[in-house]
CSV table of C-alpha atoms in Angstrom, one decimal:
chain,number,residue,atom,x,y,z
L,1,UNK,CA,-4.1,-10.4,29.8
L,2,UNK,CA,-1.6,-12.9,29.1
L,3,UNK,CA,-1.0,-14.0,32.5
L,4,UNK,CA,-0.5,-18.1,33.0
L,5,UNK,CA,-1.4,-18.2,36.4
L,6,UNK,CA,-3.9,-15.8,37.3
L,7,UNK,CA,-4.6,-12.9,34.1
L,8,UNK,CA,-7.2,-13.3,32.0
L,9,UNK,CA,-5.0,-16.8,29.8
L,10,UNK,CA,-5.4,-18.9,33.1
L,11,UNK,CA,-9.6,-18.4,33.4
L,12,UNK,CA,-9.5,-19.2,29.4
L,13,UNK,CA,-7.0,-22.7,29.8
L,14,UNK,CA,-9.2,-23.9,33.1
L,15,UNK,CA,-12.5,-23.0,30.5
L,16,UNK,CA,-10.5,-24.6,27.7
L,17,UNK,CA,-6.8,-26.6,28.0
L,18,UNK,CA,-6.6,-26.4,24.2
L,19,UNK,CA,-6.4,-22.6,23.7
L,20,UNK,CA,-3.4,-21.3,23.3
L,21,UNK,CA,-2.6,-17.4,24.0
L,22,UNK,CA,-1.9,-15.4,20.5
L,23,UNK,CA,-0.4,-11.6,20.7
L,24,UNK,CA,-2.1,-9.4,18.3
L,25,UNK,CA,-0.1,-9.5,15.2
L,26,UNK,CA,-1.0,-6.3,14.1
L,27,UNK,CA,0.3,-4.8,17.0
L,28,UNK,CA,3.2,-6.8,17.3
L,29,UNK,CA,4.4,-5.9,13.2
L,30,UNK,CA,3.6,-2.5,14.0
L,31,UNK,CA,5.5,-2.2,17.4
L,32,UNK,CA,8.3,-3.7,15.6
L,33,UNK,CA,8.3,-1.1,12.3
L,34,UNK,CA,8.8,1.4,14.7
L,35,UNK,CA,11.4,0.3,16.1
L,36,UNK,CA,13.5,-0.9,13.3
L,37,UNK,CA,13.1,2.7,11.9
L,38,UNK,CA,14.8,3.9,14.7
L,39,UNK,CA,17.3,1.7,14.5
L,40,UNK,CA,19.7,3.8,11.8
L,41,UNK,CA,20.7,6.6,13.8
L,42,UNK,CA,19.5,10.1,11.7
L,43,UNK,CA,16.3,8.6,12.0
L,44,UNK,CA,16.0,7.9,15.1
L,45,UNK,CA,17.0,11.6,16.4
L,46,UNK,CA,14.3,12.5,14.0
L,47,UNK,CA,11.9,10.9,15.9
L,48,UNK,CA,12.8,12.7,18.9
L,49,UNK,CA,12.9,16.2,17.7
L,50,UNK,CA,9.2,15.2,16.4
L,51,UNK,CA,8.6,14.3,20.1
L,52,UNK,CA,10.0,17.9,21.0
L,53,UNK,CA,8.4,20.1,18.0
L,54,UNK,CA,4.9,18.8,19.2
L,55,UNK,CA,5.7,19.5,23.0
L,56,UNK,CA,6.6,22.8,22.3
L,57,UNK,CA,3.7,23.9,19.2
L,58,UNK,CA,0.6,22.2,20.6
L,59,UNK,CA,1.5,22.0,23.9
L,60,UNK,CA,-1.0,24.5,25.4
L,61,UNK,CA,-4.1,25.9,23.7
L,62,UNK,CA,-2.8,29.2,23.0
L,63,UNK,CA,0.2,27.8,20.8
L,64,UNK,CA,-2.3,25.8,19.2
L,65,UNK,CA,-4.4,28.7,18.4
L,66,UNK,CA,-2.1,30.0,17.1
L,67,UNK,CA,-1.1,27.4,14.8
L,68,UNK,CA,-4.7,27.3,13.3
L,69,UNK,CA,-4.9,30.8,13.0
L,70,UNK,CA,-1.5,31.1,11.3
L,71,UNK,CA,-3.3,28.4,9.0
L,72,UNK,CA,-6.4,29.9,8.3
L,73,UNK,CA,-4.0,33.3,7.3
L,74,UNK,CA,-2.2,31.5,4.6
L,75,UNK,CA,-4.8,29.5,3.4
L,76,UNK,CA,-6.8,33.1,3.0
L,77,UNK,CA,-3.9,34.3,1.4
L,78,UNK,CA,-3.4,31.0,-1.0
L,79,UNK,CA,-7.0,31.4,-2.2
L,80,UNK,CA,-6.6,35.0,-2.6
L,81,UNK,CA,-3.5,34.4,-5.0
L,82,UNK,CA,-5.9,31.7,-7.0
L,83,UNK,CA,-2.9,29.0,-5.4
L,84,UNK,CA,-5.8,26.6,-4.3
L,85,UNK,CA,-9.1,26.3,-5.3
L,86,UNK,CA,-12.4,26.4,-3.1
L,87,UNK,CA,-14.7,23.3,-2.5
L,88,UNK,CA,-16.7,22.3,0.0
L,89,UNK,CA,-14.4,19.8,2.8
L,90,UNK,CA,-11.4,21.4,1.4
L,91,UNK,CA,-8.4,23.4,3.1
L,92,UNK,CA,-9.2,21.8,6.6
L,93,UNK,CA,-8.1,23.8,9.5
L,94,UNK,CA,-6.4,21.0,11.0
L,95,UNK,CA,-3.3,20.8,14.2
L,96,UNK,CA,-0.1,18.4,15.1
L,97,UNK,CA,-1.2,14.4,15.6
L,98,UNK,CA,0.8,13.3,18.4
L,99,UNK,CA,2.1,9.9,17.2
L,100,UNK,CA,1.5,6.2,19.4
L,101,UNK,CA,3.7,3.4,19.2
L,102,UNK,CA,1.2,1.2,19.2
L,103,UNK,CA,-0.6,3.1,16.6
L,104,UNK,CA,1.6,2.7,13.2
L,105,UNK,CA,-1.4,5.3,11.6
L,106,UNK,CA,-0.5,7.9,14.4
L,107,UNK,CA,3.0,8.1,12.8
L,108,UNK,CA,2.1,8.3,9.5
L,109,UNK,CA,-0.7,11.6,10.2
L,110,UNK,CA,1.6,13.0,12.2
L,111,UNK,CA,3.9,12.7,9.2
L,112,UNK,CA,1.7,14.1,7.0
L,113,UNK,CA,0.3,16.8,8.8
L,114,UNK,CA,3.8,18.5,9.7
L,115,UNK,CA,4.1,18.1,5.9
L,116,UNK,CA,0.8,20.1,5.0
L,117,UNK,CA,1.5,22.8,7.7
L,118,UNK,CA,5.0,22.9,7.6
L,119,UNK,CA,4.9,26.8,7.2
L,120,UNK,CA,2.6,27.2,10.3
L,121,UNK,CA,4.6,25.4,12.3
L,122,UNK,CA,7.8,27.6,11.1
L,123,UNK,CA,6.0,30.3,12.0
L,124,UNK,CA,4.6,29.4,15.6
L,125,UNK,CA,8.6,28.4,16.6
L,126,UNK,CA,9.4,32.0,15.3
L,127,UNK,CA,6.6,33.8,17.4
L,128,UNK,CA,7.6,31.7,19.9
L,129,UNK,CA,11.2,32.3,19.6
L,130,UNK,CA,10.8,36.0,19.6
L,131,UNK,CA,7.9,36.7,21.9
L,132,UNK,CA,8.2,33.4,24.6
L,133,UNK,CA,7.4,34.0,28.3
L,134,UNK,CA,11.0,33.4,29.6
L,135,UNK,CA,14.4,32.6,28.2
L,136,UNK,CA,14.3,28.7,27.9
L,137,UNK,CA,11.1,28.9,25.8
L,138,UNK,CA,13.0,31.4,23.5
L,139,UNK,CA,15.8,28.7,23.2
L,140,UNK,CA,13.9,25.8,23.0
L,141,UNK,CA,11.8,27.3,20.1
L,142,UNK,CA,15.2,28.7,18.4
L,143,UNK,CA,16.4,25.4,18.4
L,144,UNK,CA,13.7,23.5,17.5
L,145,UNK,CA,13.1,26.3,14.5
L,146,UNK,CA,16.8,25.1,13.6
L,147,UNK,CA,15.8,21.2,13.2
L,148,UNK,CA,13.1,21.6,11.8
L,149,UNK,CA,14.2,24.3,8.5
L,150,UNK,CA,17.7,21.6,8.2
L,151,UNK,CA,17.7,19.9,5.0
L,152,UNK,CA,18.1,16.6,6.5
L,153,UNK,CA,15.2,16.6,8.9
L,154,UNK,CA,13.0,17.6,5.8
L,155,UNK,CA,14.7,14.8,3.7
L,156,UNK,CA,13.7,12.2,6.6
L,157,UNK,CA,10.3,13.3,6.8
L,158,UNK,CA,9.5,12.8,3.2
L,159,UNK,CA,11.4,9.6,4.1
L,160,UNK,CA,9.4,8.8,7.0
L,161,UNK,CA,6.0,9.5,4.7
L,162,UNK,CA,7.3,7.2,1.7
L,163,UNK,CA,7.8,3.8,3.9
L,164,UNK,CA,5.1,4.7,6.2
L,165,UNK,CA,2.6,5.1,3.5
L,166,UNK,CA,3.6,1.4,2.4
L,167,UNK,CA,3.3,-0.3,5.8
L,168,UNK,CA,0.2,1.6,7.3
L,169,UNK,CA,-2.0,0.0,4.1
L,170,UNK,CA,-0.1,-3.2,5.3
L,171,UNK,CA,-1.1,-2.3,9.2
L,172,UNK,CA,-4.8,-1.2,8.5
L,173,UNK,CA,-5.5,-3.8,6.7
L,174,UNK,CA,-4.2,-6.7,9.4
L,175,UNK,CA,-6.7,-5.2,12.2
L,176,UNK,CA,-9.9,-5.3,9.5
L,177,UNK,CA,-12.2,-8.3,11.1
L,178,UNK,CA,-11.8,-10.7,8.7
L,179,UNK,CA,-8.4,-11.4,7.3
L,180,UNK,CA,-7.2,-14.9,6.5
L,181,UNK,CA,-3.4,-15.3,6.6
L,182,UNK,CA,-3.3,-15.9,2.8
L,183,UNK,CA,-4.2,-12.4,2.0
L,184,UNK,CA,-2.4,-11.3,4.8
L,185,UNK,CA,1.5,-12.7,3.1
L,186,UNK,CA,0.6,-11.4,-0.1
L,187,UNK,CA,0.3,-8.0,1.4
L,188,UNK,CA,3.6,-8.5,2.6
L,189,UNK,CA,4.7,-9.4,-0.4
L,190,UNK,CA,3.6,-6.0,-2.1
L,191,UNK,CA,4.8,-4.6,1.2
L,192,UNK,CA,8.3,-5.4,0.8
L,193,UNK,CA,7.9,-5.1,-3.5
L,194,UNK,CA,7.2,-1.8,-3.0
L,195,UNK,CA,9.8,-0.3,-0.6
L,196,UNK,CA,12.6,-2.4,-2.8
L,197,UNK,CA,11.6,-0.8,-5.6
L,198,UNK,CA,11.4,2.5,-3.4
L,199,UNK,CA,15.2,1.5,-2.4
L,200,UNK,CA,16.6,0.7,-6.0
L,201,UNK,CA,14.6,3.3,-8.0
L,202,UNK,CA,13.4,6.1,-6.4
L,203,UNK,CA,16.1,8.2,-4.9
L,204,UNK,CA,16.7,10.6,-8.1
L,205,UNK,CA,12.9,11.3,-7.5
L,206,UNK,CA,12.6,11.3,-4.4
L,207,UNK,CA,15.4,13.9,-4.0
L,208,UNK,CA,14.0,15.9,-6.6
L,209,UNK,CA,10.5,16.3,-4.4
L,210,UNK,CA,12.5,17.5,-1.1
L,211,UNK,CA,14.4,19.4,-3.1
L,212,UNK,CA,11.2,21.2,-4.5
L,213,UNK,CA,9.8,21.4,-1.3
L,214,UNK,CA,12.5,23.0,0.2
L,215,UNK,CA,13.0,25.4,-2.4
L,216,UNK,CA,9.4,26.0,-2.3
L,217,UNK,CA,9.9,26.6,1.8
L,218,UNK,CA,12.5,29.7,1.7
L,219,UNK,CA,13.8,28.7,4.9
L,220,UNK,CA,15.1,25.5,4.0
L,221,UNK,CA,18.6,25.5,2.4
L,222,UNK,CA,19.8,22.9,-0.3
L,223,UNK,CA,23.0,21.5,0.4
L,224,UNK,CA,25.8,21.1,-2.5
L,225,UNK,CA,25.5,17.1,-3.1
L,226,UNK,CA,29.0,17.0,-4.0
L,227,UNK,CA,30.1,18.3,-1.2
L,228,UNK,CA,32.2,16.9,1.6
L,229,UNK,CA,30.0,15.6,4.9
L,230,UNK,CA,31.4,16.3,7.7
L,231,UNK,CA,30.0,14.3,10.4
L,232,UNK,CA,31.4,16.4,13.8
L,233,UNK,CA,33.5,19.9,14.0
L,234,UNK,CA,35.9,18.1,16.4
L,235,UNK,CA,36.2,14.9,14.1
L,236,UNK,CA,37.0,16.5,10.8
L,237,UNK,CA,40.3,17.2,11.0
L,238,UNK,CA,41.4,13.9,11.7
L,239,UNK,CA,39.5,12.7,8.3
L,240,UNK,CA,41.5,11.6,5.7
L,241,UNK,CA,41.2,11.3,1.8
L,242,UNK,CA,40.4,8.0,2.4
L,243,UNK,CA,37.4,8.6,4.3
L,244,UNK,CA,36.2,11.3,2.2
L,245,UNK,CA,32.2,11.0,1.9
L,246,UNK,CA,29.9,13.4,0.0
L,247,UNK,CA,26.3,14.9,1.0
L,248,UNK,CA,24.3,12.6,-1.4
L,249,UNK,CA,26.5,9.3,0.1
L,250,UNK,CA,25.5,10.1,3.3
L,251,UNK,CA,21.6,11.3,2.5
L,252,UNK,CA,21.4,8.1,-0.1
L,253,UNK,CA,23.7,5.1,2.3
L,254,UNK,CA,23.1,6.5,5.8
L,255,UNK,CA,19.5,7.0,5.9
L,256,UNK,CA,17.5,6.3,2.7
L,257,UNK,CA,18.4,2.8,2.2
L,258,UNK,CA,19.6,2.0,5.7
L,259,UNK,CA,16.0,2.8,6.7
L,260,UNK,CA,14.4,1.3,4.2
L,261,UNK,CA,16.5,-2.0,4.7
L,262,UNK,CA,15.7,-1.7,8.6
L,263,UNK,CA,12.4,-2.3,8.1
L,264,UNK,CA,12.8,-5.2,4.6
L,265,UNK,CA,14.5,-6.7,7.1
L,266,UNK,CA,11.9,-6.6,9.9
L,267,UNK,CA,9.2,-7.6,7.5
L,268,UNK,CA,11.1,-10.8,6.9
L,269,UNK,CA,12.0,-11.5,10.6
L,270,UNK,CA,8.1,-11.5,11.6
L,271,UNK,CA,7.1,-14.0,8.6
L,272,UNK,CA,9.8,-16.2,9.0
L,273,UNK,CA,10.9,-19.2,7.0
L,274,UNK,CA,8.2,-21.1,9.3
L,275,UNK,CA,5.5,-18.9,8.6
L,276,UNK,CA,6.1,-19.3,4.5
L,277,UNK,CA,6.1,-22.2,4.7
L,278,UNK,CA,3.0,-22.7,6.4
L,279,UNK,CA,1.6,-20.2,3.8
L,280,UNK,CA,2.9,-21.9,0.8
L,281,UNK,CA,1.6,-25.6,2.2
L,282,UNK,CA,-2.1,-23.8,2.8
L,283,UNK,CA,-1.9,-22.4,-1.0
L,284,UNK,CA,-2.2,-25.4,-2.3
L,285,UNK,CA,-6.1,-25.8,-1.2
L,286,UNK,CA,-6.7,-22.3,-2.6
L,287,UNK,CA,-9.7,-22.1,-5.5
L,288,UNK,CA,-8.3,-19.6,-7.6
L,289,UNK,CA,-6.8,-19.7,-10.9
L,290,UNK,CA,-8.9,-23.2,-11.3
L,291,UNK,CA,-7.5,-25.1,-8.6
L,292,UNK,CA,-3.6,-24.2,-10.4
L,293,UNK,CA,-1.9,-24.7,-7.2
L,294,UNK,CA,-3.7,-28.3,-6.1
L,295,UNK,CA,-1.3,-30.9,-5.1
L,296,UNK,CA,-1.7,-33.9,-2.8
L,297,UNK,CA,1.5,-34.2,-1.5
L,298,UNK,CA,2.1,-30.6,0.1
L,299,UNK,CA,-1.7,-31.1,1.5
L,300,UNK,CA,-0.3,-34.4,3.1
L,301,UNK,CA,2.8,-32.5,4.3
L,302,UNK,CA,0.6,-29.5,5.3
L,303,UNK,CA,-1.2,-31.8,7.7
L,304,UNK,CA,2.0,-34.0,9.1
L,305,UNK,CA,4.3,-30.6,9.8
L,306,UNK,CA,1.3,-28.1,11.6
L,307,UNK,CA,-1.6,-29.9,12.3
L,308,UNK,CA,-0.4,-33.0,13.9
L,309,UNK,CA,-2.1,-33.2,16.7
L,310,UNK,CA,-5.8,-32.6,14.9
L,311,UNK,CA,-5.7,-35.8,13.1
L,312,UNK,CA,-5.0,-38.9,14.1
L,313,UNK,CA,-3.2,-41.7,12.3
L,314,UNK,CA,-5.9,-43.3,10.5
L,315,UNK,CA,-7.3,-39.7,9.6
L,316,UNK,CA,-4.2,-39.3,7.7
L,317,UNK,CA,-4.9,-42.1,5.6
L,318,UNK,CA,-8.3,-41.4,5.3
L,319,UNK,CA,-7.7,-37.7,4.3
L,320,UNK,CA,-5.1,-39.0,1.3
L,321,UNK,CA,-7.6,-41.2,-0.7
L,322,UNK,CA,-10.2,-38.0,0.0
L,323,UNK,CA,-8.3,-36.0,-1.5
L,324,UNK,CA,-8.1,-38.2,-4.7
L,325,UNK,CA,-11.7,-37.8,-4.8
L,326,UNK,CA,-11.8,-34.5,-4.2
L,327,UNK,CA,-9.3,-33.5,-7.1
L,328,UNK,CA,-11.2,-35.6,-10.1
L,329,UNK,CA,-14.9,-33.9,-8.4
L,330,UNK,CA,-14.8,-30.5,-6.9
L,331,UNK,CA,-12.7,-28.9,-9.2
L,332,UNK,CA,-14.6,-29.9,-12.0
L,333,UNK,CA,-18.1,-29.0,-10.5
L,334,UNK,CA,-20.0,-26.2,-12.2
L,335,UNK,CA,-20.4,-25.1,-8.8
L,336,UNK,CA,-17.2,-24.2,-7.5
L,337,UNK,CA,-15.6,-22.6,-10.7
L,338,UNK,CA,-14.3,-19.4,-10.3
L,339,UNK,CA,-14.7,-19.4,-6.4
L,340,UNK,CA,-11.7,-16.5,-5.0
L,341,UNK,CA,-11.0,-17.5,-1.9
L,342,UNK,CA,-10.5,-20.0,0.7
L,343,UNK,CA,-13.8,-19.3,2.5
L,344,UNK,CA,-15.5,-19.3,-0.2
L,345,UNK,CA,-14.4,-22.4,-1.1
L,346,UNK,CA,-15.7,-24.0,2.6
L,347,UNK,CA,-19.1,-22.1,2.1
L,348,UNK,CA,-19.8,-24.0,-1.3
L,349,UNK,CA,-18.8,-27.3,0.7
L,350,UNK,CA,-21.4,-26.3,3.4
L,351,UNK,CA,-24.1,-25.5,1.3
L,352,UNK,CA,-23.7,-28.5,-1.8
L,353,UNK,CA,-23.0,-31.1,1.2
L,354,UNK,CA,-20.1,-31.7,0.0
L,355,UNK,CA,-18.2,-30.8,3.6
L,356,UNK,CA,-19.8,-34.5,4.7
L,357,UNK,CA,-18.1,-36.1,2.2
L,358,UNK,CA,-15.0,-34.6,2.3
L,359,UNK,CA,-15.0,-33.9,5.9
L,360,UNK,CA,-11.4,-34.5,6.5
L,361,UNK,CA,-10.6,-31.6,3.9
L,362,UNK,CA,-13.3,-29.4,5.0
L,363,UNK,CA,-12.1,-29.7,8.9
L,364,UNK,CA,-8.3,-28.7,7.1
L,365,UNK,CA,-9.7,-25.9,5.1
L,366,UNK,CA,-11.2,-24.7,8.4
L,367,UNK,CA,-7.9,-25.0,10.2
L,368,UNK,CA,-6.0,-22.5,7.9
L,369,UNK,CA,-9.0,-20.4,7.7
L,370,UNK,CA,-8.6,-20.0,11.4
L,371,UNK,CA,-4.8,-19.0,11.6
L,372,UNK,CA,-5.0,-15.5,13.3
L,373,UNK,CA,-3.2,-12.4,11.9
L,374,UNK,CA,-4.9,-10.4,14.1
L,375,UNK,CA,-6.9,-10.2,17.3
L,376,UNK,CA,-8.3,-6.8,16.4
L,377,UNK,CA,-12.0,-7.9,17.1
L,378,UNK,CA,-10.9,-9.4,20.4
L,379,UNK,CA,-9.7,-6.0,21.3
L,380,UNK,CA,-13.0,-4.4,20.2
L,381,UNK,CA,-15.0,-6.8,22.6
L,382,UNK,CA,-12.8,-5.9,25.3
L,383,UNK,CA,-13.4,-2.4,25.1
L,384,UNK,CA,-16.8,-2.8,24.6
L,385,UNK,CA,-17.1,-4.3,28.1
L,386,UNK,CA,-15.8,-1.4,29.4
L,387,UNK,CA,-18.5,0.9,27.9
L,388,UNK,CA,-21.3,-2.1,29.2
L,389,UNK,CA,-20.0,-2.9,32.4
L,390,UNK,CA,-19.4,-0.1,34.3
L,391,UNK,CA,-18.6,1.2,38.0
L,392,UNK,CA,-22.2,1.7,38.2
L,393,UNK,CA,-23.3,-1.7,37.1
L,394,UNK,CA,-20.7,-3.6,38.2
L,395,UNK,CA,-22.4,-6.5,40.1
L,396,UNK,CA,-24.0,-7.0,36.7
L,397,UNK,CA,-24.1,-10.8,35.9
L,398,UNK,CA,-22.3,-13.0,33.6
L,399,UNK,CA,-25.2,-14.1,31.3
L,400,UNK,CA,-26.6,-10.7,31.2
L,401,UNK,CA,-23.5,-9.1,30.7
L,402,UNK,CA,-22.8,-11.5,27.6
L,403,UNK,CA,-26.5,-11.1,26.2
L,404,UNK,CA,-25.4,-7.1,26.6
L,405,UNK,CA,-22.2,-7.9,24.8
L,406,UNK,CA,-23.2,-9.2,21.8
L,407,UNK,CA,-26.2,-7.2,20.8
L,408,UNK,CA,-23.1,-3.8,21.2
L,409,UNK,CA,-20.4,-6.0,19.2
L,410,UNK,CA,-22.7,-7.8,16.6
L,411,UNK,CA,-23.9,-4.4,15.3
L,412,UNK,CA,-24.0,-5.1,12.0
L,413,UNK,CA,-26.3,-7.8,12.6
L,414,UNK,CA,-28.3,-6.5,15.2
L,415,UNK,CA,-29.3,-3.6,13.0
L,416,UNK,CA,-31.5,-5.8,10.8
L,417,UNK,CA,-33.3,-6.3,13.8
L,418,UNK,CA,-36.9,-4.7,14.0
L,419,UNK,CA,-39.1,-3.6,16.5
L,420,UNK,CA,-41.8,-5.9,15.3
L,421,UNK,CA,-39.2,-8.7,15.3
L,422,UNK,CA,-38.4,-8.3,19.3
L,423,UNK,CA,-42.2,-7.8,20.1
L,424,UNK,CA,-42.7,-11.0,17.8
L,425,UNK,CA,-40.3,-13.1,20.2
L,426,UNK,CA,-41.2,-12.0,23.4
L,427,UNK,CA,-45.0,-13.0,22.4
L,428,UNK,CA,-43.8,-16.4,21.4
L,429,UNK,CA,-42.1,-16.6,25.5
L,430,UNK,CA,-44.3,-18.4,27.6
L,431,UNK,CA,-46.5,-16.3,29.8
L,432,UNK,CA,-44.4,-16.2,33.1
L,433,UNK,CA,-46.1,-14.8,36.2
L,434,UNK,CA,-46.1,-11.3,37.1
């Protein structure tokens, strides 16, 4: 794909020498979340046990019938004791997601569905444990039942669901098809707001649900906070008084805010200084709040520090007395009060003819409206060539292909078409010989 020299990039630069090559963003913030979680180390042996309760539990169809049948026993036996209630779409028989790296949603499911059948899966490892086909799966499923029923694998996991919760809406909403970078920052912002707060609030809570959960699970032992932690059997005699650490230090320092400040401080690597400032220049032609943020000067720099090369000198000149224009007219026009966002604001141009008089500002307001967060619909098209051009049409030619392309990818336009509509426009062809 990203190949200079001969991938897919090099037959786009011979087409175009101004395109430049952009990794999906989405994919790159969420590659980059999953690593940083790993990064303190409690967390990241949790992620491999997940990797090893999933091979073992739904790794053949018999263990995962019998996870769904273990499901629809206590579910029966829920309803029974008037636990749930009964509505239609509820109590979904459901089974282990197994998570993608390249899919920050896959972690999150997964997370949440070893949550909601956290019992079933207790119980598969113990038939498993008891009644496997050979030693080693007896062991494995021991073991695994071991992890899994340890305070601080359940603490992690509740973890794991808190900070994922906050970055999936964060990584969903960066592969939607239209996202300008504006809205994209300030979901950073709440991003990062939130899992502070998570950080310098929440632990009293938070401990308090895994606590309840665990004491709601009989399996799962609660640890004396106060205690001493012990990190190794072969280590602990050589600690000191000095180095004396308690169950809630390590649960609260080691993992819950180590994690949480893994990824903070991911979140601020990918927007760097560069980026903010890019978003706080672009703000300043943003609509909302009456035109609050409008200022000359930071459009002028907006234009001198990122988009150099799409103006020329006297264009720079020109665009400074527009802008004196534009201040004492459009923000005063009945027209464009109360407009929300930036493409908004260049649709009103288009439409009032204003974009010809200001065409310096409108070319800039395109610019930022261009920045990419995301090559999500890029991807789509990809993947829709796969489904059009096939092994058995594969001397299929270019124009065709691309006439195939965009009637599958423009759906939500195409489906206004009508029959009468395509009937319409093939009568209006000129008669071509038969």
């Amino acid at each position: 794909m990203r190949g200079e020299w001969n991938r897919l990039q090099a037959l786009f630069l011979r087409e175009c020498p101004y395109a430049y090559y952009v990794h999906c963003f989405a994919h790159k913030l969420q590659l980059a979340l999953v690593a940083a979680s790993r990064e303190a180390k409690s967390v990241h042996q949790f992620f491999e046990n997940l990797n090893f309760i999933i091979n073992i539990v739904v790794g053949s169809s018999k263990r995962n019938d019998e996870l769904q049948s273990v499901q629809v026993a206590e579910i029966e036996s829920m309803i029974a004791s008037n636990e749930i209630e009964t509505r239609r779409g509820a109590n979904q028989i459901g089974t282990l997601q197994r998570p993608v790296d390249t899919r920050w949603s896959s972690h999150f499911n997964f997370v949440c569905s070893l949550i909601r059948m956290f019992h079933a899966t207790c119980s598969v490892l113990d038939i498993i444990s008891k009644e496997g086909t050979n030693y080693s799966q007896r062991s494995d499923a021991e073991a695994t039942y071991m992890v899994l029923t340890s305070f601080e694998f359940v603490l992690i996991l509740h973890l794991m669901k808190e900070i994922m919760g906050f970055t999936n809406c964060l990584c969903q909403a960066l592969q939607q098809n239209y996202q300008d970078i504006l809205n994209a920052m300030k979901l950073v912002s709440t991003t990062k707001s939130l899992l502070q707060n998570l950080k310098n609030e929440k632990w009293e809570h938070f401990l308090d649900t895994v606590k309840s959960f665990c004491e709601k699970k009989n399996e799962i032992d609660v640890p004396d906070m106060n205690a001493r932690y012990t990190r190794a059997r072969d280590r602990s005699c050589r600690q000191n008084e000095e180095s004396f650490m308690t169950m809630e230090h390590h649960f609260r320092i080691d993992v819950f805010i180590a994690a949480i400040d893994f990824q903070l401080q991911e979140l601020d690597n990918r927007f760097s200084e560069h980026a903010v400032e890019l978003l706080r220049l672009s703000a300043t032609l943003s609509p909302q709040d009456a035109y609050k943020s409008f200022k000359i000067d930071d459009i002028c720099s907006l234009v001198e520090k990122f988009y150099r090369q799409d103006f020329i000198e006297q264009e720079k000149i020109i665009l400074r007395f527009q802008l004196d224009h534009y201040k004492l007219d459009v923000p005063k026009h009945s027209d464009f009060q109360n407009m929300p966002t930036l493409s908004e604001l260049c649709r009103g141009l288009t439409i009032s003819g204003k974009s010809k008089i200001y065409n310096l500002i409108d070319r800039l307001i395109r610019l930022v409206l261009t920045l990419l967060v995301s090559t999500a619909t890029t991807e789509r098209a990809f993947s829709a060539m796969k489904l059009v051009k096939t092994r058995l049409r594969s001397r299929m030619e270019d124009e065709f292909l691309a006439d195939n392309l965009v009637v599958y990818i423009e759906k939500e336009i195409v489906k206004d078409f009508t029959t009468e509509m395509t009937m319409d426009e093939f009568y209006s062809i000129k008669d071509r010989r038969c």
